[in-house]
XYZ file of C-alpha atoms in Angstrom:
756
model
C -52.147 -217.588 57.938
C -52.110 -217.283 54.282
C -54.926 -214.708 54.531
C -52.911 -212.670 56.857
C -49.766 -212.800 54.855
C -51.696 -211.552 52.026
C -53.249 -208.865 53.817
C -49.936 -207.845 55.102
C -48.458 -207.960 51.621
C -51.480 -205.796 50.103
C -51.137 -203.182 52.968
C -47.529 -202.947 52.230
C -48.203 -202.616 48.651
C -50.615 -199.992 49.524
C -48.162 -198.050 51.657
C -45.590 -198.184 48.785
C -48.129 -196.681 46.296
C -49.280 -193.881 48.886
C -45.561 -193.190 49.321
C -44.822 -193.363 45.550
C -47.965 -191.029 45.088
C -46.805 -188.563 47.718
C -43.325 -188.633 46.373
C -44.630 -187.966 42.688
C -46.999 -185.101 44.139
C -44.048 -183.510 45.718
C -42.143 -183.670 42.594
C -44.906 -182.127 40.773
C -45.391 -179.336 43.356
C -41.523 -178.588 42.942
C -41.912 -178.517 39.248
C -45.156 -176.555 39.397
C -44.803 -173.020 38.364
C -47.838 -171.400 39.939
C -50.329 -169.187 37.686
C -50.541 -165.433 37.782
C -54.228 -165.934 39.515
C -52.584 -168.382 41.958
C -49.543 -166.091 43.035
C -51.719 -163.084 43.581
C -55.305 -164.424 44.633
C -55.831 -168.141 45.131
C -52.522 -169.290 46.484
C -50.985 -172.703 45.540
C -49.550 -175.772 47.092
C -45.717 -175.747 47.563
C -42.894 -178.440 47.236
C -43.346 -179.378 51.025
C -47.080 -179.719 50.913
C -48.102 -176.504 52.402
C -50.946 -174.056 50.987
C -49.156 -170.696 50.143
C -51.707 -167.899 50.229
C -51.827 -165.445 47.385
C -50.157 -162.237 47.690
C -53.570 -160.381 48.007
C -54.954 -163.116 50.544
C -52.309 -161.794 53.279
C -52.934 -159.560 56.260
C -52.258 -156.212 54.497
C -52.332 -152.624 55.568
C -54.524 -150.438 53.214
C -51.583 -148.731 52.122
C -49.682 -151.862 51.062
C -52.944 -153.328 49.613
C -53.084 -150.145 47.402
C -49.662 -150.517 46.338
C -49.660 -154.421 45.422
C -52.826 -153.739 43.278
C -51.094 -151.079 41.558
C -48.075 -153.297 40.941
C -50.265 -156.263 39.678
C -51.997 -153.757 37.287
C -48.941 -152.256 35.798
C -47.407 -155.545 35.090
C -50.670 -156.749 33.531
C -50.667 -153.578 31.326
C -46.859 -154.301 30.437
C -45.960 -151.034 32.223
C -43.087 -152.589 34.207
C -41.982 -156.429 34.319
C -41.327 -158.380 37.376
C -37.676 -159.085 36.491
C -38.198 -162.853 37.383
C -37.656 -166.242 35.884
C -40.468 -167.888 37.849
C -43.650 -166.778 39.312
C -43.037 -168.861 42.490
C -40.337 -166.255 43.405
C -43.000 -163.368 43.279
C -43.445 -162.524 46.802
C -45.279 -159.737 48.878
C -41.849 -158.345 49.365
C -40.598 -158.762 46.035
C -43.769 -157.288 44.668
C -43.399 -154.120 47.152
C -39.708 -153.890 45.707
C -41.345 -153.687 42.317
C -43.590 -150.968 43.540
C -40.588 -148.886 44.518
C -39.060 -149.552 41.165
C -42.529 -148.548 39.553
C -42.644 -145.398 41.217
C -39.125 -144.266 40.311
C -40.104 -145.191 36.755
C -43.128 -143.087 37.056
C -41.741 -140.479 39.073
C -40.981 -137.903 36.135
C -44.442 -138.506 34.800
C -46.037 -137.834 38.185
C -44.035 -134.831 38.726
C -44.730 -133.307 35.419
C -48.376 -134.102 35.901
C -48.593 -132.494 39.208
C -47.221 -129.171 37.990
C -49.633 -129.213 34.964
C -52.518 -129.873 37.172
C -51.173 -127.125 39.906
C -54.523 -125.533 41.264
C -55.052 -121.898 40.143
C -55.115 -120.913 43.926
C -51.591 -122.305 44.535
C -49.032 -119.403 44.503
C -45.228 -119.049 44.933
C -44.157 -116.020 46.865
C -40.994 -114.744 45.178
C -41.218 -111.082 45.557
C -41.359 -108.323 48.314
C -44.727 -107.088 46.792
C -46.127 -110.503 46.776
C -44.803 -111.171 50.445
C -46.321 -107.600 51.568
C -49.810 -108.888 50.033
C -49.371 -112.114 51.708
C -48.844 -110.425 55.177
C -51.971 -108.059 54.729
C -54.164 -111.097 53.663
C -52.809 -112.861 56.803
C -54.216 -110.090 58.971
C -57.854 -110.987 57.899
C -57.417 -114.622 59.009
C -58.435 -116.313 62.385
C -56.402 -119.254 61.633
C -53.950 -120.658 58.929
C -52.316 -123.887 58.138
C -48.605 -123.977 58.347
C -45.729 -126.242 57.216
C -41.845 -125.945 56.864
C -39.695 -127.366 54.070
C -36.158 -128.293 55.464
C -32.865 -129.802 54.410
C -33.324 -133.069 56.659
C -34.922 -133.926 59.840
C -32.287 -132.880 62.450
C -34.048 -130.033 63.969
C -30.814 -128.789 65.786
C -28.542 -128.963 62.308
C -30.804 -128.696 59.313
C -32.294 -125.450 57.910
C -35.591 -124.332 56.513
C -35.635 -124.048 52.707
C -39.235 -122.822 52.392
C -42.632 -122.357 54.090
C -45.835 -122.990 53.062
C -49.218 -121.461 54.298
C -52.955 -122.102 53.748
C -55.219 -119.022 53.982
C -58.963 -120.230 54.359
C -60.511 -116.782 54.247
C -58.642 -115.598 51.344
C -58.966 -119.174 49.869
C -55.333 -119.395 48.452
C -52.179 -121.548 49.317
C -48.712 -120.405 48.962
C -45.002 -121.799 49.009
C -42.386 -119.243 50.063
C -38.886 -120.705 48.850
C -36.118 -118.942 50.901
C -32.835 -121.369 50.238
C -33.382 -123.390 47.164
C -30.168 -123.729 45.073
C -32.136 -122.433 41.935
C -34.906 -120.317 41.263
C -35.851 -116.555 42.114
C -36.462 -116.424 45.796
C -36.468 -113.929 49.206
C -33.831 -114.125 51.912
C -35.014 -116.274 54.573
C -34.338 -113.696 57.341
C -36.200 -111.111 55.390
C -39.223 -113.483 55.281
C -38.951 -114.838 58.856
C -38.906 -111.138 60.038
C -41.982 -110.355 57.605
C -43.992 -113.427 59.051
C -42.680 -113.120 62.795
C -45.948 -111.088 63.939
C -48.111 -113.600 62.678
C -45.975 -116.567 63.852
C -45.668 -115.277 67.213
C -49.212 -114.043 67.482
C -51.084 -116.387 70.097
C -54.310 -115.354 68.849
C -53.904 -116.304 65.267
C -54.591 -120.052 65.255
C -51.979 -122.580 63.511
C -52.917 -125.862 61.963
C -49.878 -128.214 61.271
C -49.344 -131.690 60.962
C -46.759 -132.919 63.458
C -46.209 -129.544 64.700
C -43.456 -130.216 67.102
C -40.843 -130.535 64.312
C -41.897 -127.329 62.610
C -41.682 -125.389 65.852
C -38.202 -126.695 66.517
C -37.523 -125.706 63.035
C -38.599 -122.057 63.558
C -36.936 -121.810 66.882
C -33.687 -122.709 64.870
C -33.941 -119.722 62.920
C -34.882 -117.594 66.071
C -38.666 -117.563 66.041
C -40.812 -119.413 68.483
C -44.252 -119.974 67.115
C -47.480 -119.531 69.140
C -50.851 -120.052 68.851
C -51.136 -123.945 67.994
C -54.700 -124.489 67.271
C -54.606 -128.026 66.185
C -52.114 -130.607 65.117
C -53.930 -133.288 62.711
C -51.148 -135.797 63.536
C -52.047 -135.911 67.444
C -55.869 -135.583 66.643
C -55.813 -138.610 64.386
C -54.155 -140.700 67.057
C -57.054 -139.584 69.393
C -59.640 -140.536 66.737
C -58.105 -143.845 65.770
C -54.914 -144.907 67.879
C -54.811 -148.021 65.553
C -53.706 -146.232 62.280
C -50.925 -148.186 60.717
C -49.405 -144.886 59.662
C -49.585 -141.152 60.823
C -47.869 -139.745 57.817
C -49.973 -136.909 56.265
C -50.072 -138.300 52.831
C -50.979 -141.859 53.776
C -53.695 -140.503 55.861
C -54.840 -138.269 52.929
C -54.914 -141.469 50.785
C -57.039 -143.229 53.115
C -59.488 -140.396 54.250
C -58.917 -137.713 51.410
C -62.440 -138.947 49.751
C -64.059 -137.581 52.905
C -62.625 -133.910 52.485
C -62.197 -133.257 48.658
C -58.997 -135.258 48.089
C -59.868 -138.379 45.845
C -56.245 -139.197 44.103
C -53.404 -141.017 46.026
C -51.012 -138.530 47.786
C -47.371 -139.579 47.356
C -44.819 -139.170 50.143
C -41.727 -137.503 49.880
C -39.708 -140.558 49.526
C -41.904 -141.795 46.618
C -41.725 -138.475 45.031
C -38.016 -137.335 45.865
C -36.115 -140.322 47.288
C -32.844 -139.057 48.840
C -33.136 -135.583 47.075
C -33.023 -132.698 49.524
C -35.980 -130.440 49.192
C -33.576 -127.421 48.295
C -32.402 -129.271 45.022
C -36.487 -129.491 44.219
C -37.379 -127.240 41.133
C -39.592 -124.368 42.542
C -42.775 -125.265 40.278
C -42.542 -128.821 41.726
C -41.732 -127.199 45.136
C -44.896 -125.328 45.233
C -47.393 -128.003 44.201
C -46.085 -130.379 46.813
C -45.526 -127.992 49.475
C -48.829 -126.057 49.210
C -50.648 -129.385 48.933
C -49.336 -130.232 52.252
C -51.039 -127.292 54.153
C -53.914 -127.626 51.737
C -54.325 -131.199 52.978
C -53.700 -130.012 56.536
C -56.237 -127.421 56.376
C -58.880 -129.789 54.957
C -57.927 -132.620 57.489
C -58.233 -130.355 60.245
C -62.012 -129.172 59.264
C -63.070 -133.371 59.007
C -61.277 -133.965 62.246
C -62.960 -130.939 64.021
C -66.220 -132.370 62.797
C -65.656 -135.675 64.237
C -64.254 -134.531 67.578
C -67.337 -131.838 68.134
C -69.608 -135.132 68.088
C -67.436 -136.294 70.737
C -67.323 -133.955 73.812
C -64.836 -135.711 76.118
C -62.440 -136.347 73.359
C -62.519 -132.751 71.960
C -61.869 -131.738 75.456
C -58.876 -134.143 75.894
C -57.626 -132.790 72.761
C -57.974 -129.062 73.503
C -57.156 -129.087 77.049
C -54.376 -131.787 77.256
C -52.983 -132.978 74.048
C -53.006 -129.712 72.100
C -51.245 -127.560 74.673
C -48.892 -130.420 75.672
C -47.123 -130.021 72.446
C -45.429 -126.797 73.529
C -44.310 -128.707 76.888
C -42.691 -131.580 74.629
C -40.772 -128.838 72.602
C -39.454 -127.290 75.752
C -38.474 -130.501 77.096
C -36.819 -131.417 74.037
C -34.870 -127.884 73.664
C -33.885 -128.045 77.195
C -32.232 -131.434 76.683
C -29.875 -133.522 78.978
C -26.367 -132.418 80.207
C -24.033 -135.371 79.663
C -21.185 -135.419 82.063
C -18.287 -136.411 79.429
C -15.467 -137.025 81.919
C -17.862 -139.325 83.829
C -18.677 -141.137 80.645
C -14.953 -141.640 79.756
C -13.907 -142.837 83.355
C -17.091 -145.139 83.375
C -16.318 -146.560 80.028
C -12.931 -147.299 81.151
C -14.202 -149.331 84.159
C -16.878 -150.940 82.133
C -14.342 -152.279 79.548
C -12.278 -153.733 82.334
C -15.241 -155.538 83.880
C -16.154 -156.862 80.349
C -12.445 -158.097 79.912
C -12.605 -159.997 83.352
C -16.165 -161.429 82.426
C -14.747 -162.662 79.002
C -12.039 -164.254 80.924
C -14.455 -166.385 83.072
C -16.868 -167.139 80.099
C -13.428 -168.666 78.206
C -12.954 -170.760 81.408
C -16.700 -171.907 81.278
C -17.466 -172.338 77.536
C -14.301 -172.112 75.794
C -12.722 -169.465 73.161
C -15.949 -168.612 71.364
C -17.582 -165.309 70.103
C -19.784 -164.691 73.007
C -22.085 -162.421 70.974
C -22.767 -165.021 68.463
C -26.141 -166.869 69.040
C -24.942 -169.744 66.866
C -21.812 -170.444 68.688
C -23.632 -170.195 72.060
C -26.192 -172.671 71.078
C -23.756 -175.339 69.673
C -21.911 -175.174 73.289
C -25.058 -174.932 75.327
C -27.170 -177.700 73.653
C -24.620 -179.979 71.437
C -21.589 -180.028 73.831
C -23.079 -179.358 77.356
C -26.593 -180.899 76.490
C -28.521 -178.201 78.238
C -32.057 -178.450 78.483
C -33.534 -176.847 74.956
C -36.961 -175.352 75.867
C -36.816 -172.749 73.444
C -35.534 -173.749 69.711
C -32.019 -173.375 70.710
C -32.531 -169.833 71.780
C -29.890 -167.791 73.564
C -31.756 -164.784 74.273
C -32.123 -163.237 77.505
C -35.253 -164.882 78.562
C -33.964 -168.446 77.717
C -30.789 -167.673 79.460
C -32.576 -166.650 82.696
C -34.227 -169.756 82.835
C -30.959 -171.823 82.387
C -29.217 -170.202 85.223
C -29.682 -173.185 87.385
C -28.042 -175.489 84.834
C -24.883 -173.881 84.369
C -22.927 -171.693 86.696
C -21.477 -169.628 83.455
C -24.709 -168.580 82.352
C -25.014 -165.871 85.336
C -21.569 -164.432 84.030
C -23.056 -164.519 80.442
C -25.984 -162.505 81.595
C -23.775 -160.071 83.215
C -21.582 -159.618 80.118
C -24.396 -158.976 78.143
C -25.830 -156.283 80.631
C -22.131 -154.742 80.655
C -21.674 -154.687 76.857
C -25.304 -153.198 76.254
C -24.490 -150.696 79.036
C -21.152 -149.652 77.496
C -22.085 -149.779 73.776
C -25.920 -148.502 73.835
C -25.482 -145.870 76.503
C -21.987 -145.132 77.950
C -20.028 -144.867 74.521
C -23.187 -143.896 72.423
C -24.689 -141.114 74.239
C -22.072 -138.687 74.326
C -21.683 -139.119 70.429
C -25.191 -137.732 70.093
C -24.726 -134.275 72.035
C -25.632 -131.514 69.759
C -23.598 -128.202 69.311
C -25.089 -126.625 72.389
C -23.446 -129.415 74.572
C -26.768 -131.277 75.259
C -28.254 -134.329 74.201
C -31.482 -133.755 72.936
C -34.256 -136.736 72.711
C -37.938 -136.745 71.404
C -40.819 -137.153 73.498
C -43.815 -138.766 72.080
C -47.100 -137.968 73.556
C -49.418 -140.119 71.483
C -46.977 -142.961 70.308
C -48.552 -145.694 72.543
C -51.957 -146.784 72.215
C -52.891 -146.029 75.923
C -51.806 -142.487 75.611
C -48.439 -143.037 77.853
C -45.539 -140.828 76.977
C -42.649 -142.788 75.099
C -39.255 -141.281 74.201
C -36.535 -141.927 71.864
C -32.813 -141.134 71.267
C -32.318 -141.965 73.905
C -35.194 -143.969 75.074
C -35.306 -142.792 78.679
C -37.744 -145.512 79.908
C -35.406 -148.097 79.069
C -32.328 -146.437 80.193
C -30.625 -148.536 82.788
C -30.095 -146.965 86.331
C -26.438 -146.984 85.824
C -26.554 -144.923 82.497
C -28.667 -142.330 84.392
C -25.504 -141.096 86.008
C -24.260 -139.759 82.897
C -26.879 -136.992 83.498
C -25.978 -133.991 85.595
C -27.407 -130.694 86.525
C -25.804 -127.686 85.159
C -24.017 -125.267 87.654
C -26.259 -123.518 90.062
C -28.934 -126.136 89.248
C -30.304 -129.136 90.686
C -32.325 -132.296 89.138
C -35.579 -132.703 90.920
C -37.630 -135.752 90.283
C -41.418 -135.899 91.366
C -42.871 -139.189 90.986
C -46.404 -140.499 91.405
C -46.378 -143.254 93.997
C -48.527 -146.348 93.037
C -50.746 -144.388 90.398
C -52.285 -147.365 88.793
C -53.238 -149.305 91.937
C -54.822 -146.248 93.135
C -56.688 -145.621 90.055
C -57.974 -149.281 90.286
C -59.027 -148.502 93.795
C -60.880 -145.428 92.536
C -62.706 -147.174 89.576
C -63.589 -150.224 91.474
C -64.735 -148.762 94.645
C -63.742 -151.821 96.410
C -63.929 -150.942 100.224
C -61.077 -153.386 101.087
C -58.785 -152.438 98.506
C -59.176 -148.911 99.005
C -58.697 -149.154 102.974
C -54.890 -149.328 103.020
C -54.820 -145.827 101.178
C -57.440 -144.378 103.247
C -55.662 -145.713 106.462
C -52.008 -145.064 105.336
C -51.190 -148.527 105.417
C -48.771 -150.696 102.893
C -50.854 -151.622 99.959
C -48.839 -155.090 99.164
C -48.600 -156.043 102.697
C -52.414 -155.611 103.218
C -53.258 -157.372 100.131
C -50.908 -160.180 101.117
C -52.319 -160.453 104.219
C -56.004 -161.077 102.964
C -55.144 -163.201 99.880
C -52.756 -165.543 101.347
C -54.604 -165.557 104.934
C -51.454 -164.653 107.279
C -50.976 -162.351 109.786
C -49.834 -158.863 108.350
C -46.536 -158.947 110.449
C -45.526 -161.746 108.135
C -46.279 -159.825 105.156
C -44.005 -156.965 105.673
C -41.582 -155.406 103.239
C -39.039 -157.987 102.125
C -41.137 -160.948 102.823
C -42.065 -163.474 100.145
C -45.635 -162.769 100.617
C -45.122 -159.231 99.827
C -43.129 -159.878 96.771
C -45.470 -162.283 95.200
C -48.359 -159.868 95.868
C -46.727 -157.097 93.867
C -46.594 -159.619 90.749
C -49.948 -160.881 91.341
C -51.557 -157.422 91.523
C -49.888 -156.627 88.198
C -51.525 -159.987 86.931
C -54.913 -158.978 88.275
C -54.871 -155.450 86.611
C -53.509 -156.573 83.374
C -54.837 -160.140 82.947
C -51.407 -161.845 82.824
C -51.869 -165.053 81.473
C -51.896 -168.431 83.914
C -48.898 -169.565 82.441
C -46.924 -166.426 82.817
C -48.106 -165.926 86.215
C -47.034 -169.476 87.244
C -43.710 -168.758 86.026
C -43.170 -165.557 87.698
C -44.376 -166.816 91.234
C -42.742 -170.364 90.484
C -45.945 -172.218 90.967
C -48.034 -174.539 88.999
C -50.742 -173.298 86.308
C -53.516 -174.492 88.655
C -52.070 -172.797 91.598
C -51.794 -169.565 89.713
C -55.367 -169.840 88.737
C -56.255 -170.359 92.534
C -54.176 -167.367 93.337
C -56.292 -165.057 90.960
C -59.605 -166.725 92.329
C -58.725 -166.165 96.076
C -57.937 -162.438 95.099
C -61.045 -161.926 93.515
C -62.681 -163.508 96.401
C -60.955 -161.376 98.853
C -61.562 -158.231 96.481
C -65.034 -158.711 94.817
C -65.297 -155.107 93.835
C -62.172 -155.346 91.757
C -63.595 -158.334 90.488
C -66.738 -156.819 89.487
C -65.104 -153.868 87.853
C -62.753 -156.074 85.748
C -65.730 -158.298 84.614
C -67.839 -154.791 83.529
C -64.933 -154.096 81.411
C -65.097 -157.182 79.595
C -68.741 -156.933 79.282
C -68.459 -153.303 78.106
C -65.784 -154.141 75.555
C -67.965 -156.805 74.049
C -70.865 -154.557 73.660
C -69.057 -151.364 72.380
C -65.753 -152.461 71.031
C -64.176 -149.910 72.997
C -63.285 -148.854 76.346
C -62.729 -145.036 77.860
C -60.543 -143.369 80.443
C -61.801 -141.152 83.067
C -60.941 -138.244 80.617
C -62.504 -139.867 77.430
C -59.377 -141.235 75.705
C -60.766 -144.343 73.561
C -59.132 -147.485 72.904
C -61.026 -149.431 70.143
C -61.134 -153.247 69.392
C -62.713 -153.496 66.268
C -64.256 -157.151 65.711
C -64.237 -158.041 69.081
C -67.900 -158.433 69.589
C -68.524 -161.568 67.675
C -65.636 -163.207 68.788
C -66.339 -162.606 72.517
C -69.750 -163.765 72.020
C -68.535 -167.193 70.509
C -65.884 -167.296 73.407
C -68.560 -167.105 76.109
C -70.936 -169.850 74.399
C -68.037 -172.196 74.103
C -66.850 -171.510 77.571
C -70.440 -172.127 78.886
C -70.512 -175.484 77.040
C -67.058 -176.487 78.696
C -68.172 -175.514 82.098
C -71.625 -177.388 81.562
C -69.395 -180.510 80.705
C -66.782 -179.798 83.811
C -69.397 -178.644 86.349
C -67.105 -175.809 87.056
C -67.656 -171.996 87.317
C -64.730 -171.316 84.986
C -62.987 -173.016 82.291
C -60.175 -175.320 83.929
C -56.677 -174.249 83.276
C -56.005 -177.889 82.462
C -59.152 -178.235 80.050
C -56.944 -179.732 77.264
C -56.336 -182.882 79.492
C -60.116 -183.301 80.346
C -61.466 -186.381 78.236
C -65.146 -185.709 78.649
C -64.670 -182.357 76.628
C -64.880 -183.199 72.864
C -61.762 -182.269 70.977
C -63.663 -180.331 68.540
C -64.975 -178.135 71.354
C -61.323 -177.882 72.658
C -60.121 -176.591 69.376
C -63.050 -174.286 68.693
C -62.535 -172.583 71.985
C -58.658 -172.591 71.789
C -59.168 -170.684 68.278
C -60.994 -167.548 70.020
C -59.416 -167.834 73.337
C -56.242 -166.049 72.637
C -57.619 -162.978 70.814
C -60.514 -162.703 73.257
C -58.587 -162.921 76.250
C -55.737 -160.297 74.670
C -58.425 -157.897 74.157
C -59.833 -158.032 77.731
C -56.185 -157.804 79.194
C -55.797 -154.678 76.978
C -59.202 -153.273 77.783
C -58.501 -153.080 81.492
C -55.194 -151.987 80.960
C -56.243 -149.132 78.667
C -58.572 -147.912 81.271
C -56.184 -148.129 84.361
C -52.897 -147.030 82.333
C -54.622 -144.683 79.961
C -56.268 -142.674 82.827
C -52.779 -142.683 84.727
C -51.263 -141.285 81.368
C -53.957 -138.549 81.315
C -53.319 -137.796 85.019
C -49.449 -137.534 84.348
C -50.007 -135.210 81.120
C -52.140 -132.903 83.453
C -49.688 -132.776 85.875
C -46.902 -132.212 83.624
C -49.008 -129.032 82.219
C -49.026 -127.637 85.702
C -45.480 -128.550 86.747
C -44.204 -126.895 83.401
C -46.286 -123.661 84.108
C -44.739 -123.639 87.573
C -41.297 -123.916 86.412
C -41.546 -121.359 83.903
C -42.619 -118.759 86.450
C -39.727 -119.612 88.629
C -37.185 -119.506 85.357
C -36.704 -123.182 85.922
C -36.958 -126.143 83.320
C -38.957 -129.291 83.031
C -36.623 -131.398 80.890
C -38.029 -135.055 80.960
C -40.883 -137.407 81.868
C -40.133 -141.007 82.552
C -43.081 -143.435 83.475
C -45.076 -141.506 86.276
C -42.234 -139.083 87.035
C -41.482 -135.481 86.117
C -37.944 -134.526 85.930
C -36.859 -130.736 86.297
C -33.994 -128.482 86.569
C -34.589 -126.115 89.673
C -32.479 -123.717 91.400
C -30.010 -125.212 93.818
C -31.310 -122.797 96.402
C -34.989 -124.224 96.141
C -36.919 -124.236 99.362
C -39.202 -126.682 101.049
C -42.270 -124.283 100.104
C -41.300 -124.364 96.637
C -40.877 -128.176 96.586
C -44.329 -128.474 97.942
C -45.773 -126.277 95.432
C -44.089 -128.671 92.673
C -45.953 -131.752 94.582
C -49.190 -129.731 94.607
C -48.944 -129.386 90.868
C -48.652 -133.128 90.647
C -51.342 -134.151 93.253
C -54.057 -131.621 92.100
C -54.097 -132.935 88.465
C -56.576 -135.541 89.585
C -59.362 -136.015 92.140
C -59.700 -139.645 93.118
C -61.771 -141.074 96.127
C -58.473 -142.152 97.578
C -55.508 -139.965 98.446
C -52.675 -139.625 95.764
C -49.103 -139.374 96.629
C -45.880 -138.396 95.098
C -42.154 -139.161 96.018
C -39.580 -136.375 95.705
C -36.013 -136.404 95.373
C -33.144 -134.044 94.784
C -29.788 -134.502 93.191
C -26.689 -133.336 91.320
C -26.490 -136.537 89.198
C -29.568 -138.383 87.992
C -29.851 -141.710 89.715
C -28.155 -140.396 92.974
C -31.359 -139.014 94.300
C -31.841 -137.959 98.159
C -35.423 -137.794 99.782
C -36.489 -134.155 100.130
C -36.429 -134.511 103.984
C -32.886 -135.715 103.880
C -31.793 -133.095 101.642
C -33.235 -130.111 103.410
C -31.838 -131.818 106.820
C -28.461 -131.928 105.227
C -28.644 -128.196 104.237
C -29.691 -127.196 107.649
């Protein structure tokens, strides 16, 4: 007993000692001011006992790393101070703030040095004889690089203050100031009129970076540029869709060493900040603007070499992406006609609905701010004791999961939908209408890594159905929408060659009903539209195509993770061709670290090979222990699997499965994107021939303004433009609607029956 008491006392003393040492270590860590090397390179232990990485140990873009190294060197050289009392407050964010201060401090010197080092073949065009000589030299060129300098970025309100051109044959680069506030310069109209033959000549190639902007700016001043040869911004997205920045100066800093530009190229913001370009002195404007086209010219030559080594990518750029720039310009110039009266009336209705919803919410939750996450969290988790499964979150996903716990949650979701509809769309969109009475957004053809179109100001992909009703057709016109039906499943059917998956399309059957009948092994009569089997299959097919995690699929279908895994297994058993195709993609991306669409668009996954090999090896070890063909969904619960093996597998599982999901998605969705782009090119050409306008694309739909006297034959021509964009081994289908107001479409057959 005495020994036991002594042992207890010793253990108690030992615990006290450990606690004392831990407290002392924490105190020392709190007082510790990290060294310069610790802050930047090695990291250090914080007062909480965690290892804080050094600034240069963090995940950094190439641009940020270069800037941070510049800051470190400048501080060490005494060029700039940190302005901090302690090293521990020097973070990556603070270091980048210091970089901006460093650039401001250096700005005058940088600009002076730029002017002093202005290349001898950079020329200002300030007189009529100089302009005349330039025009003569342009006639001997087969292509030129072009750029505009402007008062801002609004292509419908800002103005051109100068143009720069690079002439490869004549071997010089010019800046033509036309609206600077000081300095000798020519009149803008005179310059544009002199350059009009060159700018509108389709046989003289133009090379630009982000050409769409410059084309819009020239249209602003009455000139429609023709003859786009190459857009270095778009080409770069094809050569590397993973770039962190597509700004010309940032790309030049990264790749310039390969085509003769060794020094860092500073961006407009770094050099001029909020200064408008018409306030910039002409000697500075020359070296900045002429360098832009000089860079663009050399960048084009370098990109061209790489594209010519990749035939399919070259063809994709030449035949689809490059010619699509003009289509985007036309869609943006056409814009959306907004019904202001409807917006005002609808806004009043929504405000009344919001007031009614707020009254219900006050009864349910009390008089609080229903837009305040902290106040909502207090009511939900402290007062009402609702289940907290997501760190006191009150986001939409969490609220949807809580709907069954309290009747007021449904009202809160409705309230949020109403306030977003009102504030983001119904009230906001009319405020963005330009002087021509239309809302002009932006269509981005290479913004996404799969090549799908996106849009902004407004984002049409996210525009709620009710907000679409703000958009109307002009007098004498109709909105016609032609939408590819199930384009991605059809592409999967084509690529996989699975005879059972192709069968519904070949026989004109409903895809989801047929799939549900085979996978769930129930009569097809029980899988018709509206059935639970068909609904589950629509969700399940997306999971199959894009590798949705078992956890997410289980939540979507309302089943266990094991049942979700069983669903996928049953699907692949029923459709072995689809399974074989997906496995082949996994193997291909492991071998090559990229995948391609039918038209050669690439999606690259650098570093995947080694992780995938480790993943496969670890999965084989687990399967040998469990005696299963695949790693069980509940592998963490299986005691026979060593913990170290579980942890090693878990470490690579997320990254590898993410790449596998993205690779299959990139092929299917990327091919659909290419098909849609080819369809848009054909629809655009047909609309122009009829005097109509293509004005938008949303997902797999083309939207156009057509005559209200359009005939069934003309609608069929539009559909043929869509359908002839691709030749698959399953038939394609488009659904077409006509309408006066977007969102109130009538199927073409009903429309023409009414007209008759």
